[in-house]
Coordinates of C-alpha atoms in Angstrom, one line a residue:
M1 CA -3.0 23.4 -0.7
N2 CA -4.0 24.6 3.0
V3 CA -7.1 25.4 1.6
Q4 CA -8.2 22.1 1.0
R5 CA -6.6 20.6 4.3
P6 CA -9.2 20.5 5.9
F7 CA -11.9 19.3 3.2
Y8 CA -9.3 16.5 2.7
R9 CA -9.5 15.6 6.4
R10 CA -13.5 15.3 6.5
N11 CA -12.8 13.3 2.9
T12 CA -10.6 11.1 4.7
I13 CA -13.0 10.4 7.7
L14 CA -16.1 9.6 5.8
R15 CA -14.1 7.0 4.0
L16 CA -12.9 5.8 6.6
G17 CA -16.9 5.7 7.9
K18 CA -17.9 3.9 5.0
Y19 CA -15.4 1.0 5.7
L20 CA -17.1 0.8 9.2
L21 CA -20.7 1.3 7.5
Q22 CA -20.5 -2.2 5.9
Y23 CA -20.8 -3.5 9.7
K24 CA -23.4 -1.7 10.8
F25 CA -24.8 -4.3 13.2
L26 CA -21.8 -4.5 14.7
L27 CA -21.7 -1.4 15.1
L28 CA -24.4 -1.1 16.8
F29 CA -24.4 -3.6 19.4
A30 CA -20.7 -2.1 20.2
L31 CA -23.2 1.5 20.9
F32 CA -25.7 -0.4 23.1
L33 CA -22.0 -1.9 24.6
T34 CA -20.4 0.8 25.0
V35 CA -23.5 2.8 26.5
G36 CA -24.7 -0.1 28.7
S37 CA -20.8 -0.2 30.3
N38 CA -20.3 3.6 30.9
L39 CA -23.8 3.9 32.4
L40 CA -23.6 1.2 34.6
S41 CA -19.8 2.6 36.0
L42 CA -21.6 5.9 36.2
V43 CA -23.9 4.4 38.7
G44 CA -20.7 4.0 40.9
P45 CA -20.5 7.3 42.1
M46 CA -24.0 8.3 43.6
L47 CA -24.1 5.0 45.0
S48 CA -20.6 6.2 46.8
G49 CA -22.0 9.4 48.0
Y50 CA -25.8 7.3 49.4
A51 CA -23.1 5.3 51.6
I52 CA -21.1 8.2 52.8
D53 CA -24.0 9.8 53.9
A54 CA -24.9 6.7 55.7
I55 CA -22.2 7.9 58.4
E56 CA -23.3 10.7 60.9
P57 CA -21.1 13.4 61.0
G58 CA -20.3 14.4 64.9
M59 CA -22.3 11.2 66.1
G60 CA -20.1 8.6 64.9
Q61 CA -23.1 6.9 64.1
V62 CA -22.8 4.3 60.7
I63 CA -26.0 2.8 59.4
W64 CA -23.6 -0.4 58.4
R65 CA -26.8 -2.1 56.7
Q66 CA -26.8 1.0 54.0
V67 CA -23.1 0.7 53.7
F68 CA -23.5 -2.9 52.7
F69 CA -26.6 -2.7 50.5
Y70 CA -24.6 0.2 48.4
A71 CA -21.2 -1.0 48.2
G72 CA -22.9 -4.5 46.8
W73 CA -24.9 -3.0 44.4
M74 CA -21.3 -0.5 43.3
I75 CA -20.0 -4.3 43.1
V76 CA -22.7 -5.6 41.2
F77 CA -22.9 -2.4 38.6
Y78 CA -19.6 -2.3 38.0
L79 CA -18.8 -5.7 37.7
I80 CA -21.5 -5.8 34.6
S81 CA -19.7 -2.8 33.4
S82 CA -16.7 -4.7 33.3
V83 CA -17.2 -7.1 31.1
L84 CA -20.0 -5.5 29.1
S85 CA -16.6 -3.3 28.3
Y86 CA -14.5 -6.3 28.0
G87 CA -17.3 -7.9 25.0
L88 CA -16.9 -3.8 23.4
S89 CA -13.2 -4.7 23.2
V90 CA -13.3 -8.1 21.6
L91 CA -16.4 -7.0 19.4
M92 CA -14.0 -4.0 18.3
I93 CA -11.2 -6.0 17.4
D94 CA -13.1 -7.6 15.8
I95 CA -14.8 -5.0 13.0
S96 CA -11.1 -3.1 12.9
R97 CA -9.9 -7.0 11.4
K98 CA -13.1 -6.8 9.6
V99 CA -12.2 -3.3 8.2
V100 CA -8.4 -3.8 7.4
Y101 CA -8.8 -7.0 5.9
Q102 CA -10.9 -5.0 3.7
M103 CA -9.1 -1.8 3.1
R104 CA -5.8 -4.3 2.4
K105 CA -7.9 -5.6 -0.3
D106 CA -8.8 -3.0 -1.8
V107 CA -5.7 -1.7 -2.1
F108 CA -4.1 -4.5 -3.5
H109 CA -6.8 -4.7 -5.9
Q110 CA -6.2 -1.0 -6.9
L111 CA -2.2 -2.3 -7.4
M112 CA -3.4 -4.3 -9.9
E113 CA -5.6 -1.9 -11.6
L114 CA -2.9 1.3 -11.5
P115 CA -0.8 1.8 -14.6
I116 CA 2.8 0.2 -15.2
G117 CA 3.6 4.4 -15.1
Y118 CA 2.7 4.6 -11.2
F119 CA 5.9 1.4 -10.6
D120 CA 8.0 3.5 -13.1
T121 CA 7.3 6.5 -11.0
H122 CA 7.2 5.4 -7.1
Q123 CA 9.4 3.4 -5.0
I124 CA 8.4 -0.2 -4.0
G125 CA 8.9 0.1 -0.4
D126 CA 6.8 3.2 -0.2
I127 CA 4.1 1.1 -1.5
L128 CA 4.8 -1.4 0.6
S129 CA 4.8 0.5 3.9
R130 CA 1.6 1.6 2.8
I131 CA -0.1 -1.3 2.5
S132 CA 1.6 -2.7 5.5
Y133 CA 2.6 -0.3 8.6
D134 CA 0.3 2.3 7.5
I135 CA -2.7 0.1 7.6
D136 CA -1.6 -1.7 10.6
T137 CA -1.7 2.2 12.2
I138 CA -5.1 2.7 11.2
N139 CA -6.0 -0.7 12.2
T140 CA -5.1 -0.1 16.3
S141 CA -6.8 3.4 16.0
L142 CA -10.0 1.8 15.1
S143 CA -10.1 -0.9 17.4
N144 CA -8.5 1.4 20.5
D145 CA -9.1 5.0 19.8
F146 CA -12.8 4.8 18.5
V147 CA -13.6 3.1 21.4
Q148 CA -12.4 5.4 23.7
I149 CA -13.6 8.3 21.8
L150 CA -17.4 6.7 22.2
A151 CA -17.0 6.0 25.9
T152 CA -15.7 9.6 26.3
F153 CA -18.8 11.2 24.8
I154 CA -21.2 9.0 26.8
T155 CA -19.4 9.4 30.2
V156 CA -19.1 13.1 30.0
I157 CA -23.2 13.6 28.9
G158 CA -23.7 11.1 31.8
A159 CA -21.5 12.8 34.0
L160 CA -22.3 16.0 33.3
S161 CA -26.0 15.4 33.9
M162 CA -25.2 14.0 37.3
M163 CA -23.3 16.8 38.2
I164 CA -25.8 19.7 37.4
V165 CA -28.7 17.1 40.0
I166 CA -26.3 17.2 42.5
S167 CA -25.2 20.9 42.4
P168 CA -25.4 23.1 39.7
K169 CA -23.6 25.8 41.3
L170 CA -21.0 23.6 40.8
V171 CA -20.9 23.2 37.0
F172 CA -20.3 27.1 36.2
I173 CA -16.5 26.1 37.1
L174 CA -17.1 23.5 34.3
V175 CA -18.0 26.7 32.0
F176 CA -14.6 27.9 32.1
T177 CA -12.5 25.5 32.2
V178 CA -13.8 22.6 29.9
P179 CA -13.7 25.7 27.2
L180 CA -9.9 26.5 27.7
S181 CA -8.8 23.4 27.3
M182 CA -10.7 22.7 24.3
V183 CA -8.6 26.2 22.6
L184 CA -6.2 25.0 23.8
T185 CA -6.2 21.4 22.1
K186 CA -7.4 23.2 19.2
I187 CA -4.5 25.2 18.6
I188 CA -1.7 22.5 19.5
T189 CA -3.7 19.7 17.4
G190 CA -3.4 22.3 14.5
K191 CA -0.2 22.3 14.9
T192 CA 0.5 18.7 15.3
R193 CA -1.3 17.4 12.6
P194 CA 1.4 18.2 9.2
L195 CA 4.3 16.8 11.9
F196 CA 2.1 13.4 11.6
R197 CA 1.8 13.7 7.8
L198 CA 5.2 14.1 7.7
R199 CA 6.1 11.5 9.6
S200 CA 4.3 8.8 8.0
R201 CA 6.1 10.4 4.5
K202 CA 9.7 10.0 5.9
L203 CA 9.1 6.2 7.3
G204 CA 7.5 5.6 3.9
E205 CA 11.0 7.1 2.3
L206 CA 13.3 5.5 4.5
N207 CA 11.5 1.9 3.9
G208 CA 11.8 2.8 0.2
F209 CA 15.8 3.5 0.6
V210 CA 16.0 0.0 2.5
E211 CA 13.8 -1.6 -0.3
E212 CA 16.0 -0.7 -2.5
M213 CA 19.5 -1.2 -0.7
I214 CA 18.6 -4.8 0.1
S215 CA 17.6 -5.2 -3.7
G216 CA 20.9 -4.2 -4.7
Q217 CA 23.6 -5.5 -2.3
K218 CA 26.0 -7.5 -4.7
T219 CA 26.1 -4.4 -6.4
L220 CA 26.7 -2.1 -3.6
K221 CA 28.8 -4.4 -2.4
A222 CA 31.0 -4.8 -5.9
Y223 CA 31.5 -0.9 -5.7
H224 CA 32.5 -0.6 -1.9
R225 CA 29.7 1.0 -1.3
E226 CA 28.8 0.3 1.9
D227 CA 29.7 3.7 4.2
Y228 CA 28.3 5.8 1.5
T229 CA 24.9 3.9 2.1
I230 CA 25.5 3.7 5.7
A231 CA 26.2 7.4 5.8
K232 CA 23.1 7.8 3.5
F233 CA 20.9 5.4 6.0
D234 CA 21.8 7.8 8.9
I235 CA 20.5 10.4 7.2
K236 CA 17.1 9.3 5.9
N237 CA 16.9 7.3 9.3
T238 CA 17.5 10.8 11.1
E239 CA 15.1 12.3 9.2
A240 CA 12.5 9.9 10.0
V241 CA 13.5 9.7 13.5
D242 CA 13.1 13.4 14.2
A243 CA 10.0 13.4 12.0
Y244 CA 9.1 10.4 14.4
Y245 CA 9.8 12.6 17.9
Q246 CA 8.4 15.9 16.5
A247 CA 5.2 14.2 15.7
E248 CA 4.9 12.7 19.4
Y249 CA 6.5 15.4 21.3
Y250 CA 4.3 17.8 19.8
G251 CA 1.5 15.5 20.1
S252 CA 2.1 14.7 24.2
V253 CA 1.7 18.2 25.4
V254 CA -2.1 17.7 24.4
G255 CA -1.8 15.4 27.3
P256 CA -0.6 17.3 30.4
T257 CA -2.0 20.2 29.6
V258 CA -5.6 19.0 29.4
N259 CA -4.6 16.9 32.8
F260 CA -3.2 20.3 34.2
I261 CA -6.7 22.4 33.6
N262 CA -9.3 19.2 35.0
N263 CA -6.8 19.1 38.2
L264 CA -7.6 22.7 38.5
S265 CA -10.7 22.5 38.1
L266 CA -11.1 19.6 40.9
S267 CA -9.3 21.6 43.0
F268 CA -12.0 24.8 42.4
I269 CA -15.0 22.1 43.3
S270 CA -12.7 20.7 46.4
I271 CA -12.7 24.9 48.0
F272 CA -16.0 25.8 46.8
G273 CA -18.1 22.3 47.7
A274 CA -16.3 23.2 51.0
L275 CA -18.1 26.3 51.7
L276 CA -21.6 25.0 50.2
F277 CA -20.9 22.4 52.8
L278 CA -20.5 25.1 55.6
A279 CA -23.5 26.4 53.9
G280 CA -26.0 23.5 54.6
Q281 CA -26.5 23.7 50.8
M282 CA -24.8 20.2 50.1
S283 CA -24.5 16.9 52.2
I284 CA -20.7 15.3 52.4
G285 CA -21.5 12.6 50.1
N286 CA -22.9 15.0 48.0
I287 CA -19.5 16.6 47.6
S288 CA -17.9 13.1 47.1
S289 CA -20.1 12.1 44.4
F290 CA -19.7 15.7 42.5
I291 CA -15.8 14.8 43.1
L292 CA -16.0 11.6 41.5
Y293 CA -18.2 12.5 38.4
S294 CA -15.7 15.3 38.1
R295 CA -13.0 12.6 37.7
K296 CA -15.6 10.8 35.3
F297 CA -16.3 14.0 33.1
S298 CA -12.2 15.1 33.3
G299 CA -11.0 11.8 32.9
P300 CA -12.1 10.7 29.7
I301 CA -11.7 14.4 28.1
N302 CA -7.8 13.9 29.2
E303 CA -7.8 10.4 27.5
A304 CA -9.2 11.3 24.3
A305 CA -6.6 14.3 24.5
N306 CA -4.1 12.0 25.0
I307 CA -5.0 9.8 22.1
I308 CA -5.8 12.5 19.5
S309 CA -2.1 12.4 18.6
E310 CA -2.9 8.9 17.3
L311 CA -5.8 9.5 15.5
Q312 CA -3.7 11.9 14.0
S313 CA -1.1 9.3 12.9
A314 CA -4.1 7.2 11.4
L315 CA -5.6 10.3 9.7
A316 CA -2.7 10.9 8.2
A317 CA -2.0 6.7 7.2
A318 CA -5.1 7.1 6.0
E319 CA -4.5 10.3 3.8
R320 CA -2.0 8.0 2.4
I321 CA -3.7 5.0 1.3
F322 CA -6.5 6.8 -0.2
V323 CA -4.5 9.0 -2.2
M324 CA -2.5 6.2 -3.7
M325 CA -6.6 4.4 -3.9
D326 CA -7.2 7.7 -6.0
E327 CA -4.4 6.9 -8.4
T328 CA -5.6 7.1 -12.0
K329 CA -6.3 3.2 -13.0
E330 CA -5.3 1.9 -16.3
A331 CA -7.8 3.4 -18.4
K332 CA -10.4 0.7 -19.3
D333 CA -11.4 -0.6 -22.2
T334 CA -13.5 2.0 -24.5
K335 CA -17.2 0.1 -25.4
E336 CA -16.3 -0.2 -29.0
A337 CA -13.3 -2.6 -27.6
I338 CA -13.2 -6.0 -28.6
P339 CA -11.6 -9.2 -28.1
L340 CA -8.6 -10.3 -30.4
N341 CA -10.1 -13.7 -31.7
D342 CA -7.9 -15.7 -34.2
V343 CA -4.8 -14.1 -33.9
V344 CA -2.9 -14.3 -37.1
G345 CA 0.1 -11.9 -35.6
D346 CA 0.6 -9.3 -38.4
V347 CA 1.8 -6.0 -36.8
V348 CA 2.1 -2.5 -37.8
L349 CA 3.0 0.8 -36.1
K350 CA 2.2 4.1 -38.2
N351 CA 4.0 7.7 -37.5
V352 CA 3.9 6.3 -33.6
S353 CA 5.3 9.4 -31.4
F354 CA 5.7 8.5 -27.4
G355 CA 7.3 10.2 -24.9
Y356 CA 6.9 9.2 -20.5
T357 CA 7.3 12.8 -20.4
K358 CA 4.8 15.4 -21.8
G359 CA 6.9 17.5 -24.4
E360 CA 10.1 15.1 -24.2
P361 CA 9.3 13.0 -27.0
I362 CA 11.6 9.4 -26.8
I363 CA 9.8 7.7 -30.5
R364 CA 9.1 10.3 -33.2
G365 CA 7.3 8.8 -36.6
F366 CA 7.9 5.8 -36.0
H367 CA 7.0 3.1 -38.7
L368 CA 6.9 -0.8 -38.6
K369 CA 5.6 -3.6 -40.3
A370 CA 5.6 -7.1 -38.7
E371 CA 4.4 -10.1 -41.1
H372 CA 2.8 -13.2 -39.3
G373 CA 5.3 -15.6 -38.5
K374 CA 8.3 -13.4 -38.9
L375 CA 11.5 -12.6 -36.7
I376 CA 11.9 -8.8 -36.3
A377 CA 14.8 -7.9 -34.3
I378 CA 15.2 -4.3 -33.2
V379 CA 18.6 -3.0 -32.2
G380 CA 20.7 0.3 -31.2
A381 CA 21.9 1.7 -28.6
T382 CA 21.3 2.4 -25.3
G383 CA 17.9 4.8 -24.9
A384 CA 17.5 4.2 -28.4
G385 CA 13.8 3.6 -27.5
K386 CA 13.9 0.0 -28.1
T387 CA 11.8 -1.3 -25.1
T388 CA 9.3 1.8 -25.2
I389 CA 8.5 0.2 -28.4
I390 CA 7.9 -3.3 -26.6
N391 CA 6.0 -1.0 -23.8
L392 CA 3.4 0.2 -26.6
L393 CA 3.1 -2.8 -28.2
M394 CA 2.4 -4.5 -25.3
R395 CA -0.1 -1.1 -24.6
F396 CA 1.6 -0.9 -21.3
Y397 CA 1.6 3.2 -22.6
D398 CA -1.0 4.5 -24.5
I399 CA 0.5 6.3 -27.7
W400 CA 0.8 9.7 -28.2
E401 CA 0.1 10.0 -32.1
G402 CA -0.4 7.5 -34.8
N403 CA -1.6 4.0 -35.0
I404 CA -0.5 0.7 -34.1
L405 CA -2.4 -2.2 -35.5
V406 CA -2.5 -5.7 -35.0
D407 CA -4.7 -7.9 -37.4
S408 CA -5.4 -5.0 -39.2
K409 CA -7.3 -3.7 -35.6
E410 CA -6.7 -0.9 -33.9
I411 CA -5.4 -2.2 -30.2
T412 CA -7.1 0.7 -28.7
Q413 CA -10.4 -1.0 -30.2
I414 CA -9.0 -4.8 -28.9
T415 CA -9.5 -5.5 -25.5
R416 CA -6.6 -4.4 -23.2
S417 CA -6.7 -8.9 -21.4
S418 CA -6.7 -10.2 -25.3
L419 CA -4.1 -8.6 -26.7
R420 CA -1.2 -9.2 -24.5
K421 CA -2.2 -12.5 -24.2
A422 CA -1.4 -12.4 -27.8
Y423 CA 1.8 -12.2 -27.0
A424 CA 4.3 -14.3 -24.9
M425 CA 6.8 -12.2 -22.8
V426 CA 10.5 -12.7 -21.2
L427 CA 12.2 -9.5 -19.7
Q428 CA 16.0 -9.3 -19.0
D429 CA 15.1 -9.0 -15.5
T430 CA 13.4 -12.3 -14.6
W431 CA 10.4 -12.6 -11.9
L432 CA 10.0 -16.2 -10.2
F433 CA 8.0 -17.0 -7.6
Q434 CA 8.1 -19.4 -4.4
G435 CA 6.8 -22.3 -5.9
S436 CA 7.7 -25.2 -7.6
I437 CA 9.7 -25.5 -11.2
F438 CA 6.5 -26.5 -12.2
E439 CA 4.2 -23.7 -11.3
N440 CA 7.0 -21.5 -12.4
I441 CA 6.9 -22.5 -16.1
A442 CA 3.3 -23.8 -15.9
Y443 CA 2.6 -19.5 -14.9
G444 CA 0.2 -18.5 -17.4
K445 CA -1.4 -22.0 -18.5
E446 CA -3.3 -23.3 -15.3
D447 CA -4.2 -26.8 -17.6
A448 CA -0.2 -27.3 -18.7
T449 CA 0.5 -31.0 -18.6
L450 CA 3.6 -32.3 -17.2
E451 CA 4.4 -33.3 -20.6
E452 CA 4.0 -29.9 -22.1
V453 CA 6.4 -28.3 -19.3
I454 CA 9.0 -30.8 -20.4
K455 CA 8.8 -29.9 -24.2
A456 CA 9.3 -26.5 -23.4
A457 CA 12.0 -26.4 -21.0
K458 CA 13.3 -29.0 -23.3
A459 CA 13.4 -26.3 -26.3
A460 CA 15.0 -23.9 -23.3
H461 CA 17.6 -25.8 -22.8
I462 CA 16.9 -26.0 -18.6
H463 CA 15.1 -29.8 -18.7
S464 CA 18.7 -31.4 -18.3
Y465 CA 19.5 -28.8 -15.2
I466 CA 16.0 -30.0 -13.6
M467 CA 16.2 -33.1 -14.2
H468 CA 19.4 -33.9 -12.1
L469 CA 17.8 -31.5 -9.0
K470 CA 16.9 -34.4 -6.1
N471 CA 13.1 -33.4 -6.3
G472 CA 13.0 -32.4 -10.6
Y473 CA 10.4 -30.1 -11.4
D474 CA 8.7 -30.8 -7.9
T475 CA 11.8 -28.5 -6.9
I476 CA 10.1 -26.0 -4.8
L477 CA 11.8 -22.2 -5.2
T478 CA 12.8 -19.0 -2.6
D479 CA 11.5 -16.0 -3.3
E480 CA 12.4 -14.8 -6.6
G481 CA 14.3 -17.6 -7.1
T482 CA 17.5 -17.3 -5.6
N483 CA 18.6 -20.3 -5.3
I484 CA 19.2 -20.9 -8.9
S485 CA 21.5 -18.8 -11.2
K486 CA 19.9 -15.9 -13.2
G487 CA 21.1 -17.3 -16.4
Q488 CA 18.8 -20.9 -15.0
K489 CA 16.1 -18.1 -14.3
Q490 CA 16.3 -16.8 -17.4
L491 CA 15.9 -20.1 -18.9
L492 CA 12.9 -21.0 -16.8
T493 CA 11.2 -17.7 -17.7
I494 CA 11.8 -18.9 -21.5
A495 CA 10.4 -22.1 -20.8
R496 CA 7.3 -20.2 -19.6
A497 CA 7.0 -17.8 -22.8
M498 CA 7.4 -21.0 -25.1
L499 CA 4.4 -23.0 -23.1
L500 CA 2.3 -20.0 -23.7
D501 CA -0.2 -20.9 -26.3
A502 CA 0.5 -16.8 -27.9
H503 CA 0.9 -16.0 -31.5
M504 CA 3.3 -12.9 -30.9
L505 CA 6.5 -13.6 -29.0
I506 CA 8.5 -10.8 -27.5
L507 CA 12.0 -11.0 -26.0
D508 CA 13.9 -7.8 -24.4
E509 CA 17.3 -8.4 -23.8
A510 CA 15.2 -12.0 -22.8
T511 CA 18.8 -14.3 -23.2
S512 CA 21.3 -11.6 -21.9
N513 CA 22.0 -14.2 -18.8
V514 CA 23.4 -17.2 -20.9
D515 CA 26.0 -17.9 -22.8
T516 CA 26.5 -17.1 -26.3
R517 CA 26.1 -21.0 -27.6
T518 CA 23.2 -21.3 -25.9
E519 CA 21.3 -18.2 -26.8
I520 CA 21.8 -19.7 -30.2
Q521 CA 20.8 -23.1 -29.7
I522 CA 17.6 -21.3 -28.3
Q523 CA 16.8 -18.7 -30.6
Q524 CA 17.0 -22.1 -33.3
A525 CA 14.6 -23.9 -31.3
M526 CA 12.2 -20.9 -30.7
R527 CA 11.9 -20.5 -34.1
E528 CA 11.1 -23.9 -34.5
L529 CA 8.1 -24.1 -31.8
M530 CA 7.0 -20.1 -33.3
K531 CA 6.2 -21.5 -36.7
G532 CA 3.5 -19.5 -38.3
K533 CA 4.7 -16.7 -35.4
T534 CA 5.7 -13.2 -35.0
C535 CA 8.8 -12.6 -32.9
F536 CA 10.1 -9.4 -31.3
V537 CA 13.5 -9.4 -30.7
I538 CA 15.6 -6.8 -28.4
A539 CA 19.1 -7.7 -28.1
H540 CA 22.6 -6.3 -27.9
R541 CA 24.5 -9.7 -29.2
L542 CA 24.3 -9.3 -32.8
S543 CA 25.6 -12.8 -33.8
T544 CA 22.4 -13.9 -32.4
I545 CA 19.9 -12.1 -34.5
Q546 CA 21.7 -12.7 -38.1
N547 CA 19.5 -15.2 -38.8
A548 CA 16.2 -12.5 -38.1
D549 CA 13.4 -11.9 -41.3
Q550 CA 14.5 -8.1 -40.8
I551 CA 16.4 -6.2 -38.6
L552 CA 15.4 -2.7 -37.5
V553 CA 18.5 -0.5 -36.2
V554 CA 17.2 2.7 -33.9
E555 CA 17.7 5.8 -33.1
H556 CA 16.6 8.6 -31.2
G557 CA 13.5 6.7 -31.3
E558 CA 13.6 6.7 -35.6
I559 CA 14.5 3.4 -37.6
V560 CA 17.3 4.8 -39.4
E561 CA 18.4 1.4 -41.1
S562 CA 16.3 -1.8 -41.5
G563 CA 16.8 -5.2 -43.9
T564 CA 18.5 -8.5 -43.2
H565 CA 22.2 -9.3 -41.8
Q566 CA 23.2 -9.2 -45.0
E567 CA 22.4 -6.2 -46.9
L568 CA 23.0 -4.1 -43.4
M569 CA 26.3 -4.8 -43.5
K570 CA 26.7 -4.2 -47.6
Q571 CA 25.0 -0.7 -46.6
N572 CA 28.4 0.1 -44.6
G573 CA 26.0 2.0 -42.2
V574 CA 25.4 2.1 -38.4
Y575 CA 24.2 -1.2 -38.5
Y576 CA 27.8 -2.3 -39.6
Q577 CA 29.7 0.5 -37.3
L578 CA 28.0 -1.5 -34.3
Y579 CA 28.6 -5.1 -35.7
Q580 CA 32.4 -4.4 -36.2
A581 CA 32.9 -2.8 -32.5
Q582 CA 31.0 -6.3 -31.0
F583 CA 34.2 -8.6 -33.3
E584 CA 36.8 -6.5 -33.9

């Protein structure tokens, strides 16, 4: 792992570079502004030396014309340099904004292409942390640190060149101090880099925990787990803060260390410069210019050392972003895959085996035949594999062994989009977005009319409730529909499914939050609405599936019983026991 880190770090820098190179012409202009700003500021120390040399030591004579001439040009050069520097800052902010926009866009597109399994195994809070905090960290680094590093390079080269011109002898002092500061910086940053990586990970874990606790507030309070949750948060918070402190603490050592070495070199320059002046080899103006150039030389190095910690933080953030962007996407359709047109709705599963973890199958040798227009109910204990069957039908996961056919076609030979469009799906966990009730119901059918939406709402037994609202179908739902009850949310999602022109319907515990009477009414209305279409229903309430064309009883990923309600009751087996357990 440690061997691969340097390579991965270089790869991260290269990938960030590719984002920047998309705006190469703006970068070239930024380079021009940087060169111009820093070269103009480098003229100042030389002019200052000329102005000082206009004073004759011991004579008390000052050539004021020369002093004002050089001082005037210093003001002009510094003013132009400041204007160019301001323009550079604005330009880099614009470039970083474009880069961050594109990066967030790429990350979000990647999220849309990742398989369902990725979201089942990663905290939502950590994903949000990457797309917000980590990218913001990169943004800050690009808009500030990139400019400083570029300016440092130009200033250091320019200042060194001027110092060589003024006094090659004094430059030898830097031969010892500069390598010393570089070695110390490399040693310190080598130790702090893993700390910044740890800091990003711990902040992601903290965000993930907070997101989980906020979304589960009702359960948390119902079980009186506030104190326990606070204690657990304190642990997570402490870990994040400690990781942040460790990274910043050791990262802050770089600046003072380099600054001390630079000040040490300044002391040596002052001593040896005075000796050269006494020997008649340098003027006071040259010494002054050399000292100013040495500050120009050491200052940027010191600044660069100070921003190394920020760069490391940005690289650690970029690593987390690129790791997510490198996650395996949902497998593309094969070249032979064709759209599923003129759907009939015949579904067959042959000897299907599958598990979420390798070597731990949940479904074993599963067989199912669902003819079009039939209502197939799937029942069984929790963990029996009911929802897994639905995941496989929708091809959220690919099976290990066996075959799944829709209208006699292997689903692997059908495009995913057309396969999923052939189903309307309602889950136990309802999902609504911020928008009007009309928009939420019409979500899967963009060209839906109000009449069609009302028809679906009536079939789902939610129309009457909607009409009692002040704005009816134009009522705006808050985030995830928190301003309506859970049962009403579920009825809206059922109406959404009814509106779709789909040939197959999946209900996964879809009516668990409505009363039994309403559930029966919905099932009856749905049967009328879904005539000639295939329905798969997973239900715990056995009273609502008594009219199903076929009931499958699943245990440990296998069908142990199948038949109509009456047939299964006569068998006096697992289904009978489940039924008796609910109605005794």
